[in-house]
C-alpha positions as a printed Julia matrix, in Angstrom:
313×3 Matrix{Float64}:
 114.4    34.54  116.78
 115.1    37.81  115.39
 112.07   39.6   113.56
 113.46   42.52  111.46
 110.2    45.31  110.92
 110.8    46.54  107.28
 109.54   49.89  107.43
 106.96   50.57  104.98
 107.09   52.57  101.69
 104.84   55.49  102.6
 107.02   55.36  105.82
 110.17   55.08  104.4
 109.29   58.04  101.66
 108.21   60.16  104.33
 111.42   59.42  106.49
 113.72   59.81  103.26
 112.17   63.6   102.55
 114.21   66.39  103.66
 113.22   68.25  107.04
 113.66   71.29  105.67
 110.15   70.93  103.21
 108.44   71.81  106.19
 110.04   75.52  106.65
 109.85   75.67  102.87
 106.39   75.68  103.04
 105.76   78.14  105.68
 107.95   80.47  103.8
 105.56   80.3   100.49
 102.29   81.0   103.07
 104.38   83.71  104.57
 105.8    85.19  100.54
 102.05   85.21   99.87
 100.81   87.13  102.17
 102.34   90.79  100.72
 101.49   89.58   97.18
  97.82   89.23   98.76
  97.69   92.46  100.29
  99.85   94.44   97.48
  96.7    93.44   94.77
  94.91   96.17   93.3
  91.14   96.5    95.08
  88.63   94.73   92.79
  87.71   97.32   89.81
  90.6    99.85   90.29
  93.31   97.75   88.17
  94.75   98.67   84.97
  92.07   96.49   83.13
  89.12   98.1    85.01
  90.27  101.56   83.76
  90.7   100.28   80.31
  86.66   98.86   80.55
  85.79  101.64   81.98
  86.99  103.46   79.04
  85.78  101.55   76.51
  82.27  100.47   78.58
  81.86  104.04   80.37
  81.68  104.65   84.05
  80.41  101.94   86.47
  77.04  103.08   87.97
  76.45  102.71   91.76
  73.85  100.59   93.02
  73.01  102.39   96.14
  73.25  105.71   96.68
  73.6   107.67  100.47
  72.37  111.5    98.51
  68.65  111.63   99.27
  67.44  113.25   96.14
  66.04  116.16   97.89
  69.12  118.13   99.27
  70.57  117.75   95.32
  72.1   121.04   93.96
  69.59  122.77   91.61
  73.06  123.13   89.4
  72.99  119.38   88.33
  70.09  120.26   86.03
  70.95  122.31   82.93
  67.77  123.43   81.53
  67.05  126.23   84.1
  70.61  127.88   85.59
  69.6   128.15   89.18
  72.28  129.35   91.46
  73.97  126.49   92.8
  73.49  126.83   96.25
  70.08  126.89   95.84
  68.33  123.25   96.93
  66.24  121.58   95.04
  62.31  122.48   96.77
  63.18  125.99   96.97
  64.71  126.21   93.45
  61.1   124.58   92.5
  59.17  127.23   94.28
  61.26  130.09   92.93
  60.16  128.83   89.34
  56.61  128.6    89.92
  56.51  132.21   91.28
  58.65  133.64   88.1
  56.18  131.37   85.98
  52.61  132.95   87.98
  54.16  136.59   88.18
  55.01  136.48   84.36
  51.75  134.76   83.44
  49.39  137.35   85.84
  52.06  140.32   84.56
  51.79  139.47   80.93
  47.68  139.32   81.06
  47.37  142.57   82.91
  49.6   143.79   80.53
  47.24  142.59   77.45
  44.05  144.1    78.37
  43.96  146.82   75.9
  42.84  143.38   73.78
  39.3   144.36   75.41
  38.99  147.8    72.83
  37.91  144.89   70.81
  34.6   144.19   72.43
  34.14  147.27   74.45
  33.01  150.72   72.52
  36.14  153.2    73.32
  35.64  155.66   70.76
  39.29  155.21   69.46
  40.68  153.46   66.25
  42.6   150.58   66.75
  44.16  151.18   63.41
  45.6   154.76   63.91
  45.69  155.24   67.65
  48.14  154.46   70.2
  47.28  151.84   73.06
  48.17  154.48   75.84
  45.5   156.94   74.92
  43.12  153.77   75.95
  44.62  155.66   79.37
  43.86  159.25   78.53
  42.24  161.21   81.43
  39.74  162.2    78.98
  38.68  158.36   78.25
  35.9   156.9    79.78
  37.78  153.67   80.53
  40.91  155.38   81.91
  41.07  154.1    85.28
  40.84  150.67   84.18
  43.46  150.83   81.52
  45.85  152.8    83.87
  45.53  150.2    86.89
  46.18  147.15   84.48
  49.13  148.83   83.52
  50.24  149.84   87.05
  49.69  145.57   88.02
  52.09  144.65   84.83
  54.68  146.54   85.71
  54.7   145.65   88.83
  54.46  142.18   88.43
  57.22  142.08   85.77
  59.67  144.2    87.58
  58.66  141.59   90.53
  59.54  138.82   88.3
  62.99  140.17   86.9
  64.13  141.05   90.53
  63.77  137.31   91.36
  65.18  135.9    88.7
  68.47  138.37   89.22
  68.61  136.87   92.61
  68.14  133.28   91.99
  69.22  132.51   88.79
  72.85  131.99   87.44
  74.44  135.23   86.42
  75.57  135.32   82.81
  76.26  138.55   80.57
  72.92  137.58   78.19
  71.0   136.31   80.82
  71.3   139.44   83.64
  71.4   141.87   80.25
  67.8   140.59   79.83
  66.86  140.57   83.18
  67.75  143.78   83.97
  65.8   144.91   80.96
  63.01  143.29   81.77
  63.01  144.96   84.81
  63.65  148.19   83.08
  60.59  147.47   81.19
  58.23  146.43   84.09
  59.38  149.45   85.75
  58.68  151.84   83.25
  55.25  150.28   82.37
  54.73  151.23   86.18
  55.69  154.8    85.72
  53.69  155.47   82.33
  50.69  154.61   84.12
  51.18  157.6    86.79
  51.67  160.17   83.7
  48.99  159.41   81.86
  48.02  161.84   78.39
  45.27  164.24   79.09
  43.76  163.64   75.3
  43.89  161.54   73.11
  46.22  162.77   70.16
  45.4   160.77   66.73
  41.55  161.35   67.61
  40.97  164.79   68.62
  42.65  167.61   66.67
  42.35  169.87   69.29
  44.83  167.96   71.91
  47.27  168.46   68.77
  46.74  172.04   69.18
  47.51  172.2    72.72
  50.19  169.99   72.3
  51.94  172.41   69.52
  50.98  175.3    71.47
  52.49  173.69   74.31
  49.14  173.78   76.41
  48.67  169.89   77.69
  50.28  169.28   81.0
  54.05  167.91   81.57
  53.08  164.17   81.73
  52.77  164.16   77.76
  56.77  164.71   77.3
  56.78  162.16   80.78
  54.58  160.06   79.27
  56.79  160.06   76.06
  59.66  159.04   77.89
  58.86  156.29   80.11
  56.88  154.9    77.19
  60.08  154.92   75.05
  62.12  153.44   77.78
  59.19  150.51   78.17
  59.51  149.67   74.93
  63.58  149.65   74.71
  63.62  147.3    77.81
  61.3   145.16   76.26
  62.77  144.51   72.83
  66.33  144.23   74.74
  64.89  141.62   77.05
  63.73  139.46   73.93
  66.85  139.79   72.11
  69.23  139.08   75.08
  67.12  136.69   76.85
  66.59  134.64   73.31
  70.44  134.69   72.68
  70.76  133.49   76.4
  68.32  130.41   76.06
  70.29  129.29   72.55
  73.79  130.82   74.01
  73.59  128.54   76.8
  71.6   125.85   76.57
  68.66  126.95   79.0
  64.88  127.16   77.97
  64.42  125.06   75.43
  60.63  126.3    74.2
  62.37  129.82   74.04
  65.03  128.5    72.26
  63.54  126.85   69.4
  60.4   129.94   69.14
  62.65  132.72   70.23
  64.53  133.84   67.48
  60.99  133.78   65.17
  59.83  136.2    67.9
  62.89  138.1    67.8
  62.66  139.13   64.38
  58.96  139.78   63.61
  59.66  142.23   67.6
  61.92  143.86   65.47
  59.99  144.34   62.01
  57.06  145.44   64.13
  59.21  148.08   66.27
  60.74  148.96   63.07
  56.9   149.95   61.36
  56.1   151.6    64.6
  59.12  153.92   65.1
  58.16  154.97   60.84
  54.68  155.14   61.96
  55.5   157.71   64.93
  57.57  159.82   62.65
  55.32  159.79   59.6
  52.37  161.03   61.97
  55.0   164.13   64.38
  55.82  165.09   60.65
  51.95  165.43   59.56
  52.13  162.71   56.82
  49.02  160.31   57.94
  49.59  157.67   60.44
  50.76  154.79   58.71
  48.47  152.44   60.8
  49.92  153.24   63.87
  48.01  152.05   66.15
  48.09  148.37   64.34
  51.99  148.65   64.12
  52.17  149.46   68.24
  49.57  146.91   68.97
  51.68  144.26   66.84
  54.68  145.46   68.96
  52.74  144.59   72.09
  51.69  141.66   71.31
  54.79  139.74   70.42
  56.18  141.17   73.47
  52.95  139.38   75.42
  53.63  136.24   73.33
  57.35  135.83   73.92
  56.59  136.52   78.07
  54.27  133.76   77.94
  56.93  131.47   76.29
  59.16  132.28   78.67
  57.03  131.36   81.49
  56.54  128.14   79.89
  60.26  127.73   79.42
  60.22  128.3    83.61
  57.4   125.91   84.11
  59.06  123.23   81.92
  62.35  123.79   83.86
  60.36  123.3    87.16
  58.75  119.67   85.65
  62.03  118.59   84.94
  63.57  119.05   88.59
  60.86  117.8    90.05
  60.98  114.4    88.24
């Protein structure tokens, strides 16, 4: 007896199909594989740039910089030279901020004619014969100058050297300097009398009697002042110009112009009183002068010391 095995139908499906499914396959898996590798990495595809666009830039997670070695540069308040890192950058601004601070006080001590008797008028007398060899309180006066200018001129140098380099900014700095410099100078030549008090040091001074440090003393004063009122203008313009400082920014140009109404009334003053036509309140027009000069010094070290905060957070 004959048996005939009928093959089944998942056998006989699997026997009808056509060998060649088998390399068919293979060549899909082995088409695939370029397509795989020829895809765009994750984020860098035509639609990531358009999200990007439209969402802004992606921020890292994780990043390998320490904060510490950062560039100075990446902060635009205060234009430190960009090779400058960040803990030394900090320490330069604290040292402009104490030297301007300590300069501008020294510079401000003829405020103490206030409580202290010095025989002079603050209305009609000028602040350097506080410094007169005939004062009683000229050694004082002379040395305070002799620290401000130092300490300014100290201060400018520094910042020439450390921060970024921009017409406004290095005009001011170099004035400043100028100024600091000069403040130095004027106390070495101090005036043997005292001019607006004592008729008879005009006398000498007509009759050409008083020593050569008057004319000095003239000079250097003049170029004091002229570095000073350049430093405010061309610093101020700097801080708005470029972005840097805001404190001096916003209170600069206030400063600026009442400096130059003040320098203005004192330059009148000075000529009214070489003319022999009264004195105009000179001595309250220079005083004014000085003081908006000490004012806008101590903004600007605040300006520093605000640019220092923000590095360090």
């Amino acid at each position: 007896m004959c048996i005939v095995m009928m093959p089944s139908r998942s056998a006989a499906s699997s026997s009808s199909r056509p060998h060649h499914d088998a390399p068919r396959v293979a060549h899909r898996r082995l088409t695939l594989a370029p397509m795989v590798r020829s895809l765009p990495p994750r984020g860098t595809g035509p639609e990531a740039g358009a999200a990007r666009a439209d969402h802004g830039p992606t921020h890292r997670t994780h990043s390998r910089r320490s904060p510490r070695r950062r560039s100075v540069a990446a902060f635009p308040v205060l234009p430190v030279l960009p090779a400058l890192p960040l803990l030394p950058a900090l320490l330069v601004l604290r040292v402009l901020c104490v030297l301007l601070v300590l300069g501008t006080l020294a510079y401000s001590a003829w405020l103490l004619e206030l409580p202290l008797d010095t025989g002079l008028d603050p209305v009609q007398s000028y602040v350097s014969e506080l410094a007169a060899t005939d004062q009683r309180l000229s050694g004082f006066f002379r040395t305070t100058d002799l620290v401000a200018g130092a300490l300014v001129l100290a201060a400018a140098l520094i910042a020439l050297g450390t921060l970024e380099r921009r017409f406004w900014a290095v005009t001011g700095w170099v004035a400043l300097a100028v100024f600091g410099a000069a403040t130095a100078v004027d106390s070495r030549l101090p005036l043997s009398c005292a001019p607006t008090a004592d008729a008879e040091c005009v006398a000498r001074e007509d009759a050409g009697l008083v020593p050569g440090t008057h004319v000095a003393h003239a000079v250097s004063s003049s170029l004091a002042m002229a570095g000073a009122v350049t430093a405010v203008v061309a610093l101020t313009v700097a801080a708005r110009r470029y972005g840097w400082w805001p404190p001096l920014a916003r209170t600069g140009p206030v400063l600026v112009a009442l400096e130059l109404a003040a320098t203005a009334w004192t330059l009148v003053a000075v000529a009214a009183f070489e003319a022999e036509r009264g004195h105009w309140a000179l001595g309250a027009a220079q005083r004014a002068q000085l003081l908006l000069v000490a004012v806008w010094l101590l903004v600007l070290a605040r300006s520093l010391a605000r640019g220092a905060e923000g590095r360090r957070r």
